[in-house]
């Protein structure tokens, strides 16, 4: 969870410093789902700590367990709602917000059918990835359970992905129409689908590292397909798409940011691997 906090902070800082115009529109129009995402992440982390490390095991564990499960489901849904809002084309440009109602500016931009479908797709995607990672952490008795959950999540991901794209195409959403007609996007999705076969083979063979790597590569190709179509114009408003490079900051700011990220990477990445190794050691000692 500490690693998740680091990546989120880095992402927010990069958007805020390097792409202020894009950040301003994104945070202003989608501040409600983004706030709920951060709240869900916080509640999930808190629930995990109190559920797992609480000194006393009593009825409060039921509350922590419920909080953990609920936030684990809600967080990726609102993350998907945010992504749906970014590409659905319903965001009101800040220069025109005063001519629209609160619902049009702050609700309809992300709470629509396409965004809702995207939210459920994100949740299924997270469930798929989580089940793949958990397969390598459980004993043989529980392994079959998570393999079944992973297979169900795979079916749900593929089904929701198809339904979301079909609805977006039939609704004339520019992002989806261009996505389907872009050779790079379709190729990335096909590669992601083909990787399912070696993924399941590696799971059945008990090759944990390979199965996790393949699952991660699949997610990468899905995200690549979602961004390559219109990059750098990856924010859609009612008046057209907006480039992430629009109204860029001074070159000196970008240079300082780049150097800071390189230095930070050198310091953070070794610490991250040490953190993972430490938690693995704790689990072994607890057994």
PDB file of C-alpha atoms in Angstrom:
ATOM      1  CA  UNK A   1       0.000   0.000   0.000  1.00  0.00           C
ATOM      2  CA  UNK A   2       2.904   2.350   0.639  1.00  0.00           C
ATOM      3  CA  UNK A   3       4.021   1.665  -2.937  1.00  0.00           C
ATOM      4  CA  UNK A   4       0.548   2.562  -4.219  1.00  0.00           C
ATOM      5  CA  UNK A   5       0.672   5.849  -2.335  1.00  0.00           C
ATOM      6  CA  UNK A   6       4.023   6.658  -3.922  1.00  0.00           C
ATOM      7  CA  UNK A   7       2.809   6.078  -7.483  1.00  0.00           C
ATOM      8  CA  UNK A   8      -0.365   8.114  -6.939  1.00  0.00           C
ATOM      9  CA  UNK A   9       1.564  11.038  -5.474  1.00  0.00           C
ATOM     10  CA  UNK A  10       4.081  10.930  -8.333  1.00  0.00           C
ATOM     11  CA  UNK A  11       1.290  10.875 -10.932  1.00  0.00           C
ATOM     12  CA  UNK A  12      -0.527  13.827  -9.357  1.00  0.00           C
ATOM     13  CA  UNK A  13       2.686  15.847  -9.038  1.00  0.00           C
ATOM     14  CA  UNK A  14       3.665  15.177 -12.674  1.00  0.00           C
ATOM     15  CA  UNK A  15       0.248  16.259 -13.969  1.00  0.00           C
ATOM     16  CA  UNK A  16       0.169  19.312 -11.721  1.00  0.00           C
ATOM     17  CA  UNK A  17       3.678  20.557 -12.529  1.00  0.00           C
ATOM     18  CA  UNK A  18       4.222  19.482 -16.144  1.00  0.00           C
ATOM     19  CA  UNK A  19       0.676  19.610 -17.573  1.00  0.00           C
ATOM     20  CA  UNK A  20      -1.204  22.249 -15.519  1.00  0.00           C
ATOM     21  CA  UNK A  21      -3.894  22.983 -18.124  1.00  0.00           C
ATOM     22  CA  UNK A  22      -4.783  19.311 -18.503  1.00  0.00           C
ATOM     23  CA  UNK A  23      -4.635  18.829 -14.728  1.00  0.00           C
ATOM     24  CA  UNK A  24      -6.943  21.802 -14.144  1.00  0.00           C
ATOM     25  CA  UNK A  25      -9.683  20.491 -16.448  1.00  0.00           C
ATOM     26  CA  UNK A  26      -9.354  16.907 -15.211  1.00  0.00           C
ATOM     27  CA  UNK A  27      -9.460  17.699 -11.495  1.00  0.00           C
ATOM     28  CA  UNK A  28     -12.161  20.340 -11.818  1.00  0.00           C
ATOM     29  CA  UNK A  29     -14.625  18.317 -13.890  1.00  0.00           C
ATOM     30  CA  UNK A  30     -13.943  14.915 -12.311  1.00  0.00           C
ATOM     31  CA  UNK A  31     -13.151  15.875  -8.725  1.00  0.00           C
ATOM     32  CA  UNK A  32     -16.067  13.806  -7.355  1.00  0.00           C
ATOM     33  CA  UNK A  33     -15.023  10.361  -8.694  1.00  0.00           C
ATOM     34  CA  UNK A  34     -11.344  11.160  -8.110  1.00  0.00           C
ATOM     35  CA  UNK A  35     -12.068  12.043  -4.479  1.00  0.00           C
ATOM     36  CA  UNK A  36     -14.018   8.808  -4.064  1.00  0.00           C
ATOM     37  CA  UNK A  37     -11.094   6.858  -5.553  1.00  0.00           C
ATOM     38  CA  UNK A  38      -8.698   8.367  -3.008  1.00  0.00           C
ATOM     39  CA  UNK A  39     -11.205   7.764  -0.213  1.00  0.00           C
ATOM     40  CA  UNK A  40     -11.588   4.136  -1.291  1.00  0.00           C
ATOM     41  CA  UNK A  41      -7.825   3.616  -1.365  1.00  0.00           C
ATOM     42  CA  UNK A  42      -7.508   5.100   2.120  1.00  0.00           C
ATOM     43  CA  UNK A  43     -10.346   3.019   3.584  1.00  0.00           C
ATOM     44  CA  UNK A  44      -8.980  -0.158   2.006  1.00  0.00           C
ATOM     45  CA  UNK A  45      -5.555   0.427   3.505  1.00  0.00           C
ATOM     46  CA  UNK A  46      -6.988   1.252   6.930  1.00  0.00           C
ATOM     47  CA  UNK A  47      -9.293  -1.771   6.888  1.00  0.00           C
ATOM     48  CA  UNK A  48      -6.442  -4.074   5.896  1.00  0.00           C
ATOM     49  CA  UNK A  49      -4.197  -2.865   8.716  1.00  0.00           C
ATOM     50  CA  UNK A  50      -6.850  -3.145  11.435  1.00  0.00           C
ATOM     51  CA  UNK A  51      -8.166  -6.450  10.105  1.00  0.00           C
ATOM     52  CA  UNK A  52      -4.763  -8.105   9.871  1.00  0.00           C
ATOM     53  CA  UNK A  53      -2.700  -6.500  12.637  1.00  0.00           C
ATOM     54  CA  UNK A  54      -5.334  -5.704  15.276  1.00  0.00           C
ATOM     55  CA  UNK A  55      -4.219  -6.935  18.706  1.00  0.00           C
ATOM     56  CA  UNK A  56      -7.708  -8.172  19.568  1.00  0.00           C
ATOM     57  CA  UNK A  57      -9.841 -10.404  17.375  1.00  0.00           C
ATOM     58  CA  UNK A  58     -13.450  -9.486  18.100  1.00  0.00           C
ATOM     59  CA  UNK A  59     -16.651  -8.415  16.326  1.00  0.00           C
ATOM     60  CA  UNK A  60     -14.888  -5.329  14.960  1.00  0.00           C
ATOM     61  CA  UNK A  61     -13.124  -7.639  12.499  1.00  0.00           C
ATOM     62  CA  UNK A  62     -16.466  -8.053  10.739  1.00  0.00           C
ATOM     63  CA  UNK A  63     -16.590  -4.282  10.164  1.00  0.00           C
ATOM     64  CA  UNK A  64     -13.004  -4.171   8.900  1.00  0.00           C
ATOM     65  CA  UNK A  65     -13.646  -7.127   6.629  1.00  0.00           C
ATOM     66  CA  UNK A  66     -16.766  -5.491   5.179  1.00  0.00           C
ATOM     67  CA  UNK A  67     -14.916  -2.191   4.758  1.00  0.00           C
ATOM     68  CA  UNK A  68     -12.042  -3.932   2.977  1.00  0.00           C
ATOM     69  CA  UNK A  69     -14.305  -5.819   0.569  1.00  0.00           C
ATOM     70  CA  UNK A  70     -16.509  -2.806  -0.194  1.00  0.00           C
ATOM     71  CA  UNK A  71     -13.641  -0.392  -0.817  1.00  0.00           C
ATOM     72  CA  UNK A  72     -11.850  -3.030  -2.921  1.00  0.00           C
ATOM     73  CA  UNK A  73     -14.871  -3.140  -5.225  1.00  0.00           C
ATOM     74  CA  UNK A  74     -15.825   0.535  -5.221  1.00  0.00           C
ATOM     75  CA  UNK A  75     -12.335   1.977  -5.787  1.00  0.00           C
ATOM     76  CA  UNK A  76     -11.674   0.467  -9.252  1.00  0.00           C
ATOM     77  CA  UNK A  77     -15.264   1.212 -10.276  1.00  0.00           C
ATOM     78  CA  UNK A  78     -14.804   4.924  -9.592  1.00  0.00           C
ATOM     79  CA  UNK A  79     -11.400   4.795 -11.256  1.00  0.00           C
ATOM     80  CA  UNK A  80     -13.134   3.399 -14.339  1.00  0.00           C
ATOM     81  CA  UNK A  81     -15.871   6.033 -14.068  1.00  0.00           C
ATOM     82  CA  UNK A  82     -13.116   8.648 -14.136  1.00  0.00           C
ATOM     83  CA  UNK A  83     -11.535   7.104 -17.227  1.00  0.00           C
ATOM     84  CA  UNK A  84     -14.950   6.891 -18.870  1.00  0.00           C
ATOM     85  CA  UNK A  85     -15.489  10.569 -18.136  1.00  0.00           C
ATOM     86  CA  UNK A  86     -12.127  11.445 -19.676  1.00  0.00           C
ATOM     87  CA  UNK A  87     -12.929   9.836 -23.042  1.00  0.00           C
ATOM     88  CA  UNK A  88     -16.745   9.978 -23.264  1.00  0.00           C
ATOM     89  CA  UNK A  89     -16.772  13.574 -24.528  1.00  0.00           C
ATOM     90  CA  UNK A  90     -19.214  14.866 -21.896  1.00  0.00           C
ATOM     91  CA  UNK A  91     -16.777  17.062 -19.953  1.00  0.00           C
ATOM     92  CA  UNK A  92     -17.693  20.744 -20.074  1.00  0.00           C
ATOM     93  CA  UNK A  93     -14.774  23.018 -20.929  1.00  0.00           C
ATOM     94  CA  UNK A  94     -13.957  25.301 -17.951  1.00  0.00           C
ATOM     95  CA  UNK A  95     -14.486  28.385 -20.121  1.00  0.00           C
ATOM     96  CA  UNK A  96     -18.130  27.341 -20.636  1.00  0.00           C
ATOM     97  CA  UNK A  97     -18.977  25.969 -17.192  1.00  0.00           C
ATOM     98  CA  UNK A  98     -20.878  29.057 -16.084  1.00  0.00           C
ATOM     99  CA  UNK A  99     -23.472  28.413 -18.801  1.00  0.00           C
ATOM    100  CA  UNK A 100     -24.324  24.938 -17.496  1.00  0.00           C
ATOM    101  CA  UNK A 101     -25.930  23.474 -14.387  1.00  0.00           C
ATOM    102  CA  UNK A 102     -24.143  21.663 -11.561  1.00  0.00           C
ATOM    103  CA  UNK A 103     -25.387  18.285 -12.809  1.00  0.00           C
ATOM    104  CA  UNK A 104     -24.141  18.937 -16.346  1.00  0.00           C
ATOM    105  CA  UNK A 105     -20.707  20.079 -15.186  1.00  0.00           C
ATOM    106  CA  UNK A 106     -19.917  17.776 -12.273  1.00  0.00           C
ATOM    107  CA  UNK A 107     -22.191  14.716 -12.610  1.00  0.00           C
ATOM    108  CA  UNK A 108     -23.146  13.972 -16.217  1.00  0.00           C
ATOM    109  CA  UNK A 109     -19.503  14.152 -17.326  1.00  0.00           C
ATOM    110  CA  UNK A 110     -18.736  10.866 -15.563  1.00  0.00           C
ATOM    111  CA  UNK A 111     -22.069   9.386 -14.455  1.00  0.00           C
ATOM    112  CA  UNK A 112     -23.351   8.073 -17.786  1.00  0.00           C
ATOM    113  CA  UNK A 113     -23.891   4.630 -19.270  1.00  0.00           C
ATOM    114  CA  UNK A 114     -20.542   4.471 -21.064  1.00  0.00           C
ATOM    115  CA  UNK A 115     -18.607   5.539 -17.955  1.00  0.00           C
ATOM    116  CA  UNK A 116     -20.531   3.074 -15.782  1.00  0.00           C
ATOM    117  CA  UNK A 117     -19.669   0.229 -18.172  1.00  0.00           C
ATOM    118  CA  UNK A 118     -16.042   1.365 -18.092  1.00  0.00           C
ATOM    119  CA  UNK A 119     -16.165   1.356 -14.291  1.00  0.00           C
ATOM    120  CA  UNK A 120     -17.349  -2.240 -14.133  1.00  0.00           C
ATOM    121  CA  UNK A 121     -14.750  -3.180 -16.757  1.00  0.00           C
ATOM    122  CA  UNK A 122     -12.010  -1.688 -14.562  1.00  0.00           C
ATOM    123  CA  UNK A 123     -13.315  -3.600 -11.533  1.00  0.00           C
ATOM    124  CA  UNK A 124     -13.263  -6.872 -13.495  1.00  0.00           C
ATOM    125  CA  UNK A 125      -9.766  -6.059 -14.738  1.00  0.00           C
ATOM    126  CA  UNK A 126      -8.536  -5.536 -11.168  1.00  0.00           C
ATOM    127  CA  UNK A 127     -10.238  -8.760 -10.047  1.00  0.00           C
ATOM    128  CA  UNK A 128      -8.516 -10.645 -12.872  1.00  0.00           C
ATOM    129  CA  UNK A 129      -5.087  -9.254 -11.995  1.00  0.00           C
ATOM    130  CA  UNK A 130      -5.582  -9.792  -8.248  1.00  0.00           C
ATOM    131  CA  UNK A 131      -6.668 -13.406  -8.689  1.00  0.00           C
ATOM    132  CA  UNK A 132      -3.633 -14.144 -10.867  1.00  0.00           C
ATOM    133  CA  UNK A 133      -1.301 -12.711  -8.235  1.00  0.00           C
ATOM    134  CA  UNK A 134      -3.063 -14.527  -5.385  1.00  0.00           C
ATOM    135  CA  UNK A 135      -2.697 -17.904  -7.095  1.00  0.00           C
ATOM    136  CA  UNK A 136       1.026 -17.781  -6.364  1.00  0.00           C
ATOM    137  CA  UNK A 137       0.485 -16.900  -2.695  1.00  0.00           C
ATOM    138  CA  UNK A 138      -1.870 -19.674  -1.579  1.00  0.00           C
ATOM    139  CA  UNK A 139      -1.575 -23.382  -0.881  1.00  0.00           C
ATOM    140  CA  UNK A 140      -2.739 -26.120  -3.241  1.00  0.00           C
ATOM    141  CA  UNK A 141      -6.141 -26.313  -1.548  1.00  0.00           C
ATOM    142  CA  UNK A 142      -6.944 -22.649  -2.202  1.00  0.00           C
ATOM    143  CA  UNK A 143      -5.203 -22.572  -5.579  1.00  0.00           C
ATOM    144  CA  UNK A 144      -8.138 -24.160  -7.399  1.00  0.00           C
ATOM    145  CA  UNK A 145     -10.490 -21.581  -5.854  1.00  0.00           C
ATOM    146  CA  UNK A 146      -8.484 -18.636  -7.168  1.00  0.00           C
ATOM    147  CA  UNK A 147      -7.991 -20.319 -10.531  1.00  0.00           C
ATOM    148  CA  UNK A 148     -11.769 -20.532 -10.818  1.00  0.00           C
ATOM    149  CA  UNK A 149     -12.101 -16.886  -9.793  1.00  0.00           C
ATOM    150  CA  UNK A 150      -9.451 -15.910 -12.333  1.00  0.00           C
ATOM    151  CA  UNK A 151     -11.311 -17.762 -15.098  1.00  0.00           C
ATOM    152  CA  UNK A 152     -14.578 -16.054 -14.127  1.00  0.00           C
ATOM    153  CA  UNK A 153     -12.856 -12.657 -14.041  1.00  0.00           C
ATOM    154  CA  UNK A 154     -11.371 -13.337 -17.481  1.00  0.00           C
ATOM    155  CA  UNK A 155     -14.799 -14.071 -18.952  1.00  0.00           C
ATOM    156  CA  UNK A 156     -16.257 -10.957 -17.309  1.00  0.00           C
ATOM    157  CA  UNK A 157     -13.391  -8.762 -18.567  1.00  0.00           C
ATOM    158  CA  UNK A 158     -13.773  -9.955 -22.156  1.00  0.00           C
ATOM    159  CA  UNK A 159     -17.580  -9.653 -22.038  1.00  0.00           C
ATOM    160  CA  UNK A 160     -17.606  -6.186 -20.465  1.00  0.00           C
ATOM    161  CA  UNK A 161     -14.880  -5.010 -22.829  1.00  0.00           C
ATOM    162  CA  UNK A 162     -16.953  -6.086 -25.821  1.00  0.00           C
ATOM    163  CA  UNK A 163     -20.166  -4.566 -24.409  1.00  0.00           C
ATOM    164  CA  UNK A 164     -18.431  -1.270 -23.566  1.00  0.00           C
ATOM    165  CA  UNK A 165     -16.884  -0.932 -27.020  1.00  0.00           C
ATOM    166  CA  UNK A 166     -20.133  -1.922 -28.737  1.00  0.00           C
ATOM    167  CA  UNK A 167     -22.154   0.623 -26.753  1.00  0.00           C
ATOM    168  CA  UNK A 168     -19.569   3.348 -27.344  1.00  0.00           C
ATOM    169  CA  UNK A 169     -19.474   2.638 -31.071  1.00  0.00           C
ATOM    170  CA  UNK A 170     -23.267   2.581 -31.435  1.00  0.00           C
ATOM    171  CA  UNK A 171     -23.510   5.786 -29.370  1.00  0.00           C
ATOM    172  CA  UNK A 172     -21.034   7.524 -31.663  1.00  0.00           C
ATOM    173  CA  UNK A 173     -18.426   8.225 -28.981  1.00  0.00           C
ATOM    174  CA  UNK A 174     -15.449   9.540 -30.957  1.00  0.00           C
ATOM    175  CA  UNK A 175     -12.854   7.795 -28.810  1.00  0.00           C
ATOM    176  CA  UNK A 176     -14.419   4.352 -29.333  1.00  0.00           C
ATOM    177  CA  UNK A 177     -15.066   4.865 -33.055  1.00  0.00           C
ATOM    178  CA  UNK A 178     -11.430   5.797 -33.624  1.00  0.00           C
ATOM    179  CA  UNK A 179     -10.284   3.025 -31.264  1.00  0.00           C
ATOM    180  CA  UNK A 180     -11.989   0.337 -33.327  1.00  0.00           C
ATOM    181  CA  UNK A 181     -10.631   1.712 -36.606  1.00  0.00           C
ATOM    182  CA  UNK A 182      -7.047   2.081 -35.332  1.00  0.00           C
ATOM    183  CA  UNK A 183      -4.757  -0.787 -36.340  1.00  0.00           C
ATOM    184  CA  UNK A 184      -2.462  -0.286 -33.325  1.00  0.00           C
ATOM    185  CA  UNK A 185      -5.295  -0.450 -30.795  1.00  0.00           C
ATOM    186  CA  UNK A 186      -6.842  -3.554 -32.325  1.00  0.00           C
ATOM    187  CA  UNK A 187      -3.426  -5.232 -32.590  1.00  0.00           C
ATOM    188  CA  UNK A 188      -2.706  -4.536 -28.910  1.00  0.00           C
ATOM    189  CA  UNK A 189      -6.063  -6.003 -27.861  1.00  0.00           C
ATOM    190  CA  UNK A 190      -5.490  -9.097 -30.016  1.00  0.00           C
ATOM    191  CA  UNK A 191      -2.039  -9.626 -28.487  1.00  0.00           C
ATOM    192  CA  UNK A 192      -3.543  -9.273 -25.013  1.00  0.00           C
ATOM    193  CA  UNK A 193      -6.141 -11.917 -25.880  1.00  0.00           C
ATOM    194  CA  UNK A 194      -3.581 -14.317 -27.365  1.00  0.00           C
ATOM    195  CA  UNK A 195      -1.490 -14.062 -24.190  1.00  0.00           C
ATOM    196  CA  UNK A 196      -4.342 -15.710 -22.267  1.00  0.00           C
ATOM    197  CA  UNK A 197      -3.263 -19.116 -23.607  1.00  0.00           C
ATOM    198  CA  UNK A 198       0.355 -19.061 -22.336  1.00  0.00           C
ATOM    199  CA  UNK A 199      -0.918 -17.396 -19.150  1.00  0.00           C
ATOM    200  CA  UNK A 200      -3.226 -20.287 -18.248  1.00  0.00           C
ATOM    201  CA  UNK A 201      -0.559 -22.787 -19.235  1.00  0.00           C
ATOM    202  CA  UNK A 202       1.938 -21.140 -16.870  1.00  0.00           C
ATOM    203  CA  UNK A 203      -0.652 -21.088 -14.059  1.00  0.00           C
ATOM    204  CA  UNK A 204      -1.371 -24.797 -14.419  1.00  0.00           C
ATOM    205  CA  UNK A 205       2.362 -25.509 -14.524  1.00  0.00           C
ATOM    206  CA  UNK A 206       2.882 -23.571 -11.290  1.00  0.00           C
ATOM    207  CA  UNK A 207       5.208 -20.974 -12.829  1.00  0.00           C
ATOM    208  CA  UNK A 208       4.273 -18.060 -10.599  1.00  0.00           C
ATOM    209  CA  UNK A 209       6.669 -15.397 -11.882  1.00  0.00           C
ATOM    210  CA  UNK A 210       5.885 -16.077 -15.551  1.00  0.00           C
ATOM    211  CA  UNK A 211       2.121 -16.021 -14.952  1.00  0.00           C
ATOM    212  CA  UNK A 212       2.353 -12.699 -13.116  1.00  0.00           C
ATOM    213  CA  UNK A 213       4.550 -11.230 -15.832  1.00  0.00           C
ATOM    214  CA  UNK A 214       2.123 -12.336 -18.558  1.00  0.00           C
ATOM    215  CA  UNK A 215      -0.844 -10.878 -16.651  1.00  0.00           C
ATOM    216  CA  UNK A 216       1.016  -7.590 -16.253  1.00  0.00           C
ATOM    217  CA  UNK A 217       1.889  -7.534 -19.964  1.00  0.00           C
ATOM    218  CA  UNK A 218      -1.778  -8.092 -20.814  1.00  0.00           C
ATOM    219  CA  UNK A 219      -2.817  -5.096 -18.719  1.00  0.00           C
ATOM    220  CA  UNK A 220      -0.062  -3.040 -20.358  1.00  0.00           C
ATOM    221  CA  UNK A 221      -1.374  -3.820 -23.852  1.00  0.00           C
ATOM    222  CA  UNK A 222      -4.934  -2.942 -22.797  1.00  0.00           C
ATOM    223  CA  UNK A 223      -3.810   0.434 -21.416  1.00  0.00           C
ATOM    224  CA  UNK A 224      -1.589   0.961 -24.469  1.00  0.00           C
ATOM    225  CA  UNK A 225      -4.552   0.324 -26.762  1.00  0.00           C
ATOM    226  CA  UNK A 226      -6.665   2.805 -24.801  1.00  0.00           C
ATOM    227  CA  UNK A 227      -4.139   5.644 -25.098  1.00  0.00           C
ATOM    228  CA  UNK A 228      -2.397   5.166 -28.458  1.00  0.00           C
ATOM    229  CA  UNK A 229      -5.461   6.002 -30.560  1.00  0.00           C
ATOM    230  CA  UNK A 230      -5.638   9.704 -29.708  1.00  0.00           C
ATOM    231  CA  UNK A 231      -2.406  10.408 -27.866  1.00  0.00           C
ATOM    232  CA  UNK A 232      -1.629  13.152 -26.889  1.00  0.00           C
ATOM    233  CA  UNK A 233      -5.319  14.194 -27.206  1.00  0.00           C
ATOM    234  CA  UNK A 234      -6.608  11.968 -24.403  1.00  0.00           C
ATOM    235  CA  UNK A 235      -9.184  14.275 -22.827  1.00  0.00           C
ATOM    236  CA  UNK A 236     -12.501  14.724 -24.636  1.00  0.00           C
ATOM    237  CA  UNK A 237     -14.839  17.628 -23.937  1.00  0.00           C
ATOM    238  CA  UNK A 238     -18.119  18.712 -25.515  1.00  0.00           C
ATOM    239  CA  UNK A 239     -16.131  21.064 -27.765  1.00  0.00           C
ATOM    240  CA  UNK A 240     -13.464  18.567 -28.860  1.00  0.00           C
ATOM    241  CA  UNK A 241     -10.346  16.806 -27.614  1.00  0.00           C
ATOM    242  CA  UNK A 242      -7.610  18.469 -25.573  1.00  0.00           C
ATOM    243  CA  UNK A 243      -3.920  17.638 -25.850  1.00  0.00           C
ATOM    244  CA  UNK A 244      -1.967  16.849 -22.717  1.00  0.00           C
ATOM    245  CA  UNK A 245       0.731  19.130 -24.167  1.00  0.00           C
ATOM    246  CA  UNK A 246      -1.628  22.106 -24.468  1.00  0.00           C
ATOM    247  CA  UNK A 247      -0.266  25.230 -22.738  1.00  0.00           C
ATOM    248  CA  UNK A 248       2.999  23.528 -21.715  1.00  0.00           C
ATOM    249  CA  UNK A 249       5.218  24.765 -18.907  1.00  0.00           C
ATOM    250  CA  UNK A 250       8.658  26.294 -19.431  1.00  0.00           C
ATOM    251  CA  UNK A 251      11.456  23.960 -20.533  1.00  0.00           C
ATOM    252  CA  UNK A 252      13.407  24.662 -17.342  1.00  0.00           C
ATOM    253  CA  UNK A 253      10.509  23.274 -15.274  1.00  0.00           C
ATOM    254  CA  UNK A 254      10.409  20.099 -17.370  1.00  0.00           C
ATOM    255  CA  UNK A 255      14.175  19.666 -17.008  1.00  0.00           C
ATOM    256  CA  UNK A 256      14.022  19.964 -13.223  1.00  0.00           C
ATOM    257  CA  UNK A 257      11.081  17.538 -13.117  1.00  0.00           C
ATOM    258  CA  UNK A 258      12.938  15.017 -15.278  1.00  0.00           C
ATOM    259  CA  UNK A 259      16.048  15.156 -13.096  1.00  0.00           C
ATOM    260  CA  UNK A 260      13.923  14.834  -9.945  1.00  0.00           C
ATOM    261  CA  UNK A 261      12.177  11.742 -11.316  1.00  0.00           C
ATOM    262  CA  UNK A 262      15.502  10.102 -12.185  1.00  0.00           C
ATOM    263  CA  UNK A 263      16.945  10.796  -8.740  1.00  0.00           C
ATOM    264  CA  UNK A 264      13.707   9.707  -7.072  1.00  0.00           C
ATOM    265  CA  UNK A 265      13.653   6.485  -9.086  1.00  0.00           C
ATOM    266  CA  UNK A 266      17.172   5.608  -7.960  1.00  0.00           C
ATOM    267  CA  UNK A 267      16.115   6.110  -4.334  1.00  0.00           C
ATOM    268  CA  UNK A 268      12.608   4.617  -4.427  1.00  0.00           C
ATOM    269  CA  UNK A 269      12.928   1.485  -6.580  1.00  0.00           C
ATOM    270  CA  UNK A 270      15.567  -0.269  -4.403  1.00  0.00           C
ATOM    271  CA  UNK A 271      13.506   0.605  -1.322  1.00  0.00           C
ATOM    272  CA  UNK A 272      10.410  -0.849  -2.952  1.00  0.00           C
ATOM    273  CA  UNK A 273      12.101  -4.185  -3.604  1.00  0.00           C
ATOM    274  CA  UNK A 274      13.433  -4.195  -0.043  1.00  0.00           C
ATOM    275  CA  UNK A 275       9.892  -3.547   1.234  1.00  0.00           C
ATOM    276  CA  UNK A 276       8.510  -6.466  -0.776  1.00  0.00           C
ATOM    277  CA  UNK A 277      11.311  -8.740   0.425  1.00  0.00           C
ATOM    278  CA  UNK A 278      10.686  -7.687   4.025  1.00  0.00           C
ATOM    279  CA  UNK A 279       6.977  -8.498   3.861  1.00  0.00           C
ATOM    280  CA  UNK A 280       7.758 -11.880   2.315  1.00  0.00           C
ATOM    281  CA  UNK A 281      10.079 -12.585   5.248  1.00  0.00           C
ATOM    282  CA  UNK A 282       7.383 -11.551   7.745  1.00  0.00           C
ATOM    283  CA  UNK A 283       4.910 -13.972   6.152  1.00  0.00           C
ATOM    284  CA  UNK A 284       7.423 -16.816   6.363  1.00  0.00           C
ATOM    285  CA  UNK A 285       8.103 -16.097  10.039  1.00  0.00           C
ATOM    286  CA  UNK A 286       4.369 -15.973  10.810  1.00  0.00           C
ATOM    287  CA  UNK A 287       3.946 -19.490   9.428  1.00  0.00           C
TER     288      UNK A 287
END
